[in-house]
Coordinates of C-alpha atoms and ligand atoms in Angstrom, one line a residue:
M12 CA 101.6 20.7 97.0
A13 CA 103.7 23.7 96.0
E14 CA 105.6 25.8 98.5
I15 CA 105.5 29.6 98.3
A16 CA 107.9 31.8 100.2
V17 CA 106.9 35.4 100.9
T18 CA 109.5 37.8 102.3
A19 CA 106.9 40.0 104.1
P20 CA 103.2 40.2 104.9
L21 CA 101.3 42.1 102.1
P22 CA 98.3 44.4 102.7
G23 CA 94.8 43.0 102.3
D24 CA 93.9 39.4 102.2
A25 CA 95.3 38.4 98.8
L26 CA 97.8 36.0 100.2
A27 CA 95.0 34.0 101.7
R28 CA 94.1 32.9 98.2
L29 CA 97.3 30.9 98.1
D30 CA 96.4 28.8 101.1
G31 CA 94.1 26.3 99.4
G32 CA 96.4 23.6 98.1
H33 CA 99.7 25.4 98.6
Q34 CA 102.0 25.7 101.6
V35 CA 102.7 29.4 102.2
R36 CA 105.6 30.6 104.4
V37 CA 105.4 34.4 105.2
R38 CA 108.4 36.0 106.9
A39 CA 107.7 38.6 109.5
S40 CA 108.5 42.1 108.3
G41 CA 112.2 42.9 108.8
P42 CA 115.2 44.2 107.0
A43 CA 115.4 43.4 103.3
L44 CA 116.7 40.0 102.3
G45 CA 119.6 39.3 100.1
G46 CA 122.7 37.2 99.6
R47 CA 122.9 33.9 101.4
D48 CA 119.9 34.8 103.6
M49 CA 117.8 34.9 100.5
V50 CA 119.1 31.6 99.2
E51 CA 118.3 30.1 102.6
F52 CA 114.9 31.7 102.8
V53 CA 113.8 30.5 99.4
G54 CA 115.2 27.0 100.0
A55 CA 112.9 24.4 98.3
A56 CA 110.2 26.9 97.5
D57 CA 108.5 26.8 94.1
A58 CA 107.6 30.5 94.2
L59 CA 109.0 33.6 95.8
I60 CA 107.0 36.7 96.5
C61 CA 109.4 39.6 97.4
L62 CA 109.6 43.3 98.0
L63 CA 111.6 45.8 96.0
A64 CA 114.4 46.1 98.5
D65 CA 115.0 42.3 98.6
R66 CA 117.8 41.2 96.4
V67 CA 117.5 38.1 94.2
A68 CA 120.9 37.3 92.8
A69 CA 122.1 34.7 90.4
E70 CA 123.0 32.3 93.2
V71 CA 119.3 32.0 94.2
F72 CA 118.5 30.6 90.7
A73 CA 121.5 28.3 90.9
L74 CA 121.0 27.0 94.4
C75 CA 117.1 26.9 94.5
P76 CA 116.4 24.4 91.7
R77 CA 112.6 24.2 92.4
L78 CA 112.1 27.9 92.1
K79 CA 109.8 28.7 89.1
V80 CA 108.7 32.3 89.7
V81 CA 109.9 35.4 91.4
A82 CA 106.8 37.7 91.9
N83 CA 108.1 41.1 92.7
Y84 CA 105.6 43.4 94.7
A85 CA 106.7 46.4 92.6
V86 CA 106.8 47.5 89.0
G87 CA 110.6 47.9 89.0
V88 CA 112.6 44.7 88.9
N89 CA 116.1 46.0 89.3
N90 CA 116.5 44.0 92.5
V91 CA 116.4 40.7 90.6
D92 CA 119.2 39.3 88.4
L93 CA 117.0 39.2 85.3
E94 CA 119.4 37.5 83.0
A95 CA 120.1 34.8 85.5
A96 CA 116.4 34.2 85.9
R97 CA 115.9 34.0 82.1
T98 CA 118.7 31.5 81.5
S99 CA 117.7 29.5 84.6
G100 CA 114.1 29.1 83.5
V101 CA 112.5 31.2 86.1
W102 CA 109.7 33.7 85.5
V103 CA 110.0 37.2 87.0
T104 CA 106.8 39.1 87.3
N105 CA 106.1 42.7 88.4
T106 CA 103.0 44.9 89.0
P107 CA 102.6 47.3 86.1
D108 CA 99.5 49.4 85.4
V109 CA 97.9 49.0 88.9
L110 CA 100.3 51.6 90.4
T111 CA 100.6 53.9 87.5
D112 CA 98.1 56.6 88.7
A113 CA 99.3 56.4 92.3
T114 CA 102.9 57.0 91.3
A115 CA 102.0 59.7 88.8
D116 CA 100.0 61.5 91.5
L117 CA 102.9 61.3 93.8
A118 CA 105.3 62.7 91.2
W119 CA 102.9 65.6 91.0
A120 CA 102.7 66.0 94.7
L121 CA 106.4 66.4 94.7
I122 CA 106.4 68.8 91.7
L123 CA 103.8 71.0 93.4
A124 CA 105.4 70.7 96.9
V125 CA 108.7 71.9 95.6
A126 CA 107.3 74.6 93.3
R127 CA 105.0 76.0 95.9
R128 CA 107.1 75.4 99.0
V129 CA 104.5 73.2 100.7
G130 CA 106.9 71.6 103.2
E131 CA 108.4 74.9 104.2
G132 CA 105.0 76.5 104.6
D133 CA 103.7 73.6 106.7
G134 CA 106.8 73.8 108.9
L135 CA 106.4 77.6 109.3
V136 CA 102.8 77.2 110.5
R137 CA 103.6 74.4 112.9
S138 CA 106.5 76.2 114.4
G139 CA 104.4 79.3 115.2
G140 CA 106.2 81.4 112.6
F141 CA 103.1 82.4 110.6
T142 CA 102.5 85.9 111.8
G143 CA 100.2 87.1 109.0
W144 CA 99.9 87.3 105.2
K145 CA 102.8 89.1 103.5
P146 CA 103.3 90.0 99.8
D147 CA 106.6 88.1 99.8
L148 CA 106.1 85.2 102.1
L149 CA 107.5 82.0 100.8
L150 CA 107.1 82.8 97.2
G151 CA 107.3 79.8 94.8
T152 CA 107.4 79.4 91.1
S153 CA 104.5 79.1 88.7
L154 CA 104.3 76.1 86.5
Q155 CA 102.0 77.4 83.7
G156 CA 103.8 77.8 80.4
K157 CA 107.0 76.1 81.8
T158 CA 108.4 73.0 80.3
L159 CA 108.0 69.6 82.0
G160 CA 110.8 67.3 80.8
I161 CA 110.0 63.6 81.3
V162 CA 112.7 60.9 81.1
G163 CA 111.0 57.6 80.3
M164 CA 107.6 57.9 78.6
G165 CA 106.3 54.5 79.8
R166 CA 103.0 54.1 81.6
I167 CA 103.9 56.3 84.5
G168 CA 105.7 59.0 82.4
A169 CA 102.5 59.2 80.2
A170 CA 100.3 59.5 83.3
V171 CA 102.5 62.3 84.6
A172 CA 102.2 64.0 81.1
R173 CA 98.4 63.7 81.2
R174 CA 98.3 65.5 84.5
A175 CA 100.6 68.2 83.2
V176 CA 98.0 69.3 80.6
G177 CA 95.8 70.5 83.5
F178 CA 98.6 72.5 84.9
G179 CA 99.2 74.3 81.5
M180 CA 102.7 73.0 81.1
R181 CA 104.5 72.3 77.9
I182 CA 105.7 68.7 77.7
A183 CA 108.9 67.3 76.3
Y184 CA 110.2 63.8 76.8
H185 CA 113.1 61.6 76.2
G186 CA 113.0 57.8 75.8
R187 CA 114.0 55.1 73.5
A188 CA 111.3 55.9 70.9
P189 CA 108.6 58.4 70.3
R190 CA 105.2 57.4 71.8
A191 CA 101.8 58.9 71.3
V192 CA 99.8 59.7 74.5
A193 CA 96.1 60.3 73.9
G194 CA 95.1 63.8 74.6
V195 CA 98.6 65.0 75.2
E196 CA 100.8 67.2 73.0
A197 CA 104.3 66.1 73.9
E198 CA 107.5 66.7 72.0
F199 CA 109.9 63.8 71.7
V200 CA 113.5 64.9 72.2
P201 CA 115.9 62.2 71.0
D202 CA 118.9 63.8 72.7
L203 CA 118.7 63.7 76.5
D204 CA 121.1 66.6 76.9
A205 CA 118.8 68.7 74.7
L206 CA 115.8 67.8 76.9
L207 CA 117.6 68.7 80.1
A208 CA 118.6 72.1 78.7
R209 CA 114.9 72.9 78.4
A210 CA 113.3 71.2 81.4
D211 CA 112.1 73.7 84.0
V212 CA 110.8 70.6 85.8
L213 CA 112.6 67.3 85.2
S214 CA 110.7 64.2 86.2
L215 CA 112.3 60.7 86.0
H216 CA 110.3 57.7 85.0
C217 CA 112.8 55.3 83.5
P218 CA 113.5 51.9 85.0
L219 CA 116.8 51.3 86.7
T220 CA 119.1 49.4 84.3
P221 CA 122.9 49.4 83.7
Q222 CA 122.1 52.1 81.1
T223 CA 120.2 54.4 83.4
R224 CA 122.4 54.0 86.5
R225 CA 123.5 57.5 87.4
L226 CA 122.1 58.7 84.1
I227 CA 121.5 62.1 85.7
D228 CA 125.1 63.0 86.7
E229 CA 126.6 66.3 87.6
R230 CA 127.3 67.3 84.0
R231 CA 123.7 66.7 83.0
L232 CA 122.3 68.4 86.2
R233 CA 124.3 71.5 85.2
L234 CA 122.5 71.5 81.8
L235 CA 119.2 72.3 83.4
P236 CA 117.8 75.8 83.2
R237 CA 118.4 78.0 86.2
G238 CA 115.8 77.4 88.9
A239 CA 114.8 74.0 87.5
I240 CA 113.2 71.4 89.8
V241 CA 114.3 67.8 89.8
V242 CA 111.8 65.1 90.8
N243 CA 112.6 61.5 91.1
T244 CA 110.0 58.8 91.8
S245 CA 111.8 56.1 89.8
R246 CA 114.9 54.7 91.5
G247 CA 117.5 56.6 93.5
E248 CA 120.4 55.1 91.5
V249 CA 119.2 56.9 88.4
V250 CA 120.6 60.1 89.9
D251 CA 124.1 60.7 91.2
E252 CA 122.9 61.9 94.6
E253 CA 126.2 63.3 95.7
A254 CA 126.3 65.4 92.5
L255 CA 122.7 66.5 93.1
V256 CA 123.7 67.8 96.5
R257 CA 126.6 69.7 95.0
V258 CA 124.5 71.3 92.3
L259 CA 121.8 72.2 94.8
E260 CA 124.5 73.8 97.0
S261 CA 125.8 75.8 94.1
G262 CA 122.3 77.5 94.0
V263 CA 121.5 77.0 90.3
L264 CA 118.5 74.7 90.9
G265 CA 115.1 75.6 92.2
G266 CA 114.9 72.5 94.3
A267 CA 114.3 68.8 94.2
G268 CA 111.5 66.4 95.2
L269 CA 112.7 62.9 96.0
D270 CA 110.8 59.7 96.8
V271 CA 113.8 57.4 96.2
Y272 CA 117.5 57.4 97.2
E273 CA 120.7 56.0 96.0
R274 CA 121.4 54.1 99.2
E275 CA 117.8 53.7 100.3
P276 CA 116.8 53.9 103.1
E277 CA 119.8 56.0 103.8
V278 CA 119.4 59.6 102.6
H279 CA 122.4 61.8 101.8
H280 CA 123.1 64.0 104.8
G281 CA 123.5 66.9 102.4
L282 CA 119.8 66.7 101.5
L283 CA 118.4 66.4 105.0
G284 CA 119.3 70.0 106.0
R285 CA 118.0 71.7 102.8
M286 CA 114.8 73.6 102.7
D287 CA 114.6 73.5 98.9
V288 CA 114.1 69.7 98.8
V289 CA 111.1 67.7 99.7
L290 CA 111.9 64.1 100.8
L291 CA 109.5 61.2 100.9
P292 CA 110.0 57.6 102.1
H293 CA 109.4 55.8 98.8
L294 CA 105.6 56.3 98.7
G295 CA 105.1 56.2 94.9
S296 CA 102.6 53.3 94.8
G297 CA 101.5 54.0 98.4
T298 CA 97.8 54.2 98.3
R299 CA 95.6 51.6 100.0
E300 CA 94.0 51.0 96.7
A301 CA 97.1 50.4 94.7
R302 CA 98.9 48.3 97.3
A303 CA 95.8 46.0 97.6
V304 CA 95.6 45.5 93.8
M305 CA 99.4 45.0 93.6
A306 CA 99.0 42.1 96.1
E307 CA 96.2 40.6 94.1
L308 CA 98.3 40.7 90.9
V309 CA 101.3 39.2 92.6
V310 CA 99.1 36.3 93.8
D311 CA 97.5 35.9 90.4
N312 CA 101.0 35.7 88.8
V313 CA 102.1 33.0 91.2
L314 CA 99.0 31.0 90.8
A315 CA 99.3 31.1 87.0
V316 CA 102.9 29.8 87.0
L317 CA 102.1 27.1 89.5
A318 CA 99.2 26.0 87.3
G319 CA 101.7 25.7 84.4
K320 CA 100.5 28.8 82.7
P321 CA 102.3 32.0 81.8
P322 CA 101.9 34.8 84.4
L323 CA 99.7 37.8 83.7
T324 CA 102.4 40.4 83.9
P325 CA 105.8 38.9 83.2
A326 CA 108.9 41.1 83.4
V327 CA 111.1 38.3 82.2
K328 CA 110.1 35.3 80.2
P329 CA 112.4 32.3 80.8
L330 CA 114.3 30.7 78.0
V331 CA 112.9 27.3 78.9
P332 CA 110.5 27.5 81.9
R333 CA 111.3 25.0 84.7
S334 CA 108.6 22.5 85.3
Ligands
GLV16 C1 108.0 51.0 93.4 O1 109.0 51.7 93.4 C2 107.8 50.0 92.4 O2 108.7 49.8 91.6 O3 106.7 49.5 92.4
GLV17 C1 105.8 51.5 84.6 O1 104.7 51.0 84.9 C2 106.0 52.3 83.4 O2 105.8 51.8 82.3 O3 106.2 53.5 83.6

């Protein structure tokens, strides 16, 4: 009988499918796990199901010799030491595809909210400040004909691009290689700086890796056209948050829409008081539908590995899988 350690309850009843034949340990929701606490929590488990804020470091693979799979309840796997997993013989799986539309929708919610001052408008009405229609009340910026710059044309970036067609935006993107997206005319810009110089709206969709950590730093933020909007639904560490605050304060940007933060769940105090930013609590994949299917996929991945088969959506394939 295999043992499965789960760091938090998941929505829906997917976890119940693990019960038959396996011993499942579900931790009550709580602060993210990491360090020695994670080693202790995994213990003699054969499989770990964890959340994106939990940290799975090399010591987990070294000290938990029965562990065969880390199934992350997220598409991003930056919280797992992937190289240590690979060399230790442990599969790491993620939840691609099933959250693509949800996340692309949320990126658009942020683009529209910042461009059309949705948060400010909502606040004005609630505070009793709406005294009647005015020609110049809370004017925003139109998106039609402007350029959407996408960094990372993976599944989510492509889904964001598809939505941009309906809003009449030009689309340019930067990534490792050009990629065709059906029904979308998008220009590949090999040089990130050149993309930034043109992006009226910048939307980030790259994974967090050593190469993308603080990719969007102060120098790059200052390349954006005047009035540009920065939207981040990827990982907070892709942007130098301190620099973003400075550049916003200097008044050259049109605003920012953020779903993720550098020191999540902590949010830079310089962002909290600003009316030109819209701040969400990491809701990218947060639809009931997406979160339920993510749970099913996590469970399918674990069951596959425990049955001696490759998982459905591996993020890391081990050198020699542990048996
Ligand atoms: C959410 O941020 C995810 O990576 O799934
Ligand atoms: C993640 O699913 C991506 O490829 O964008």
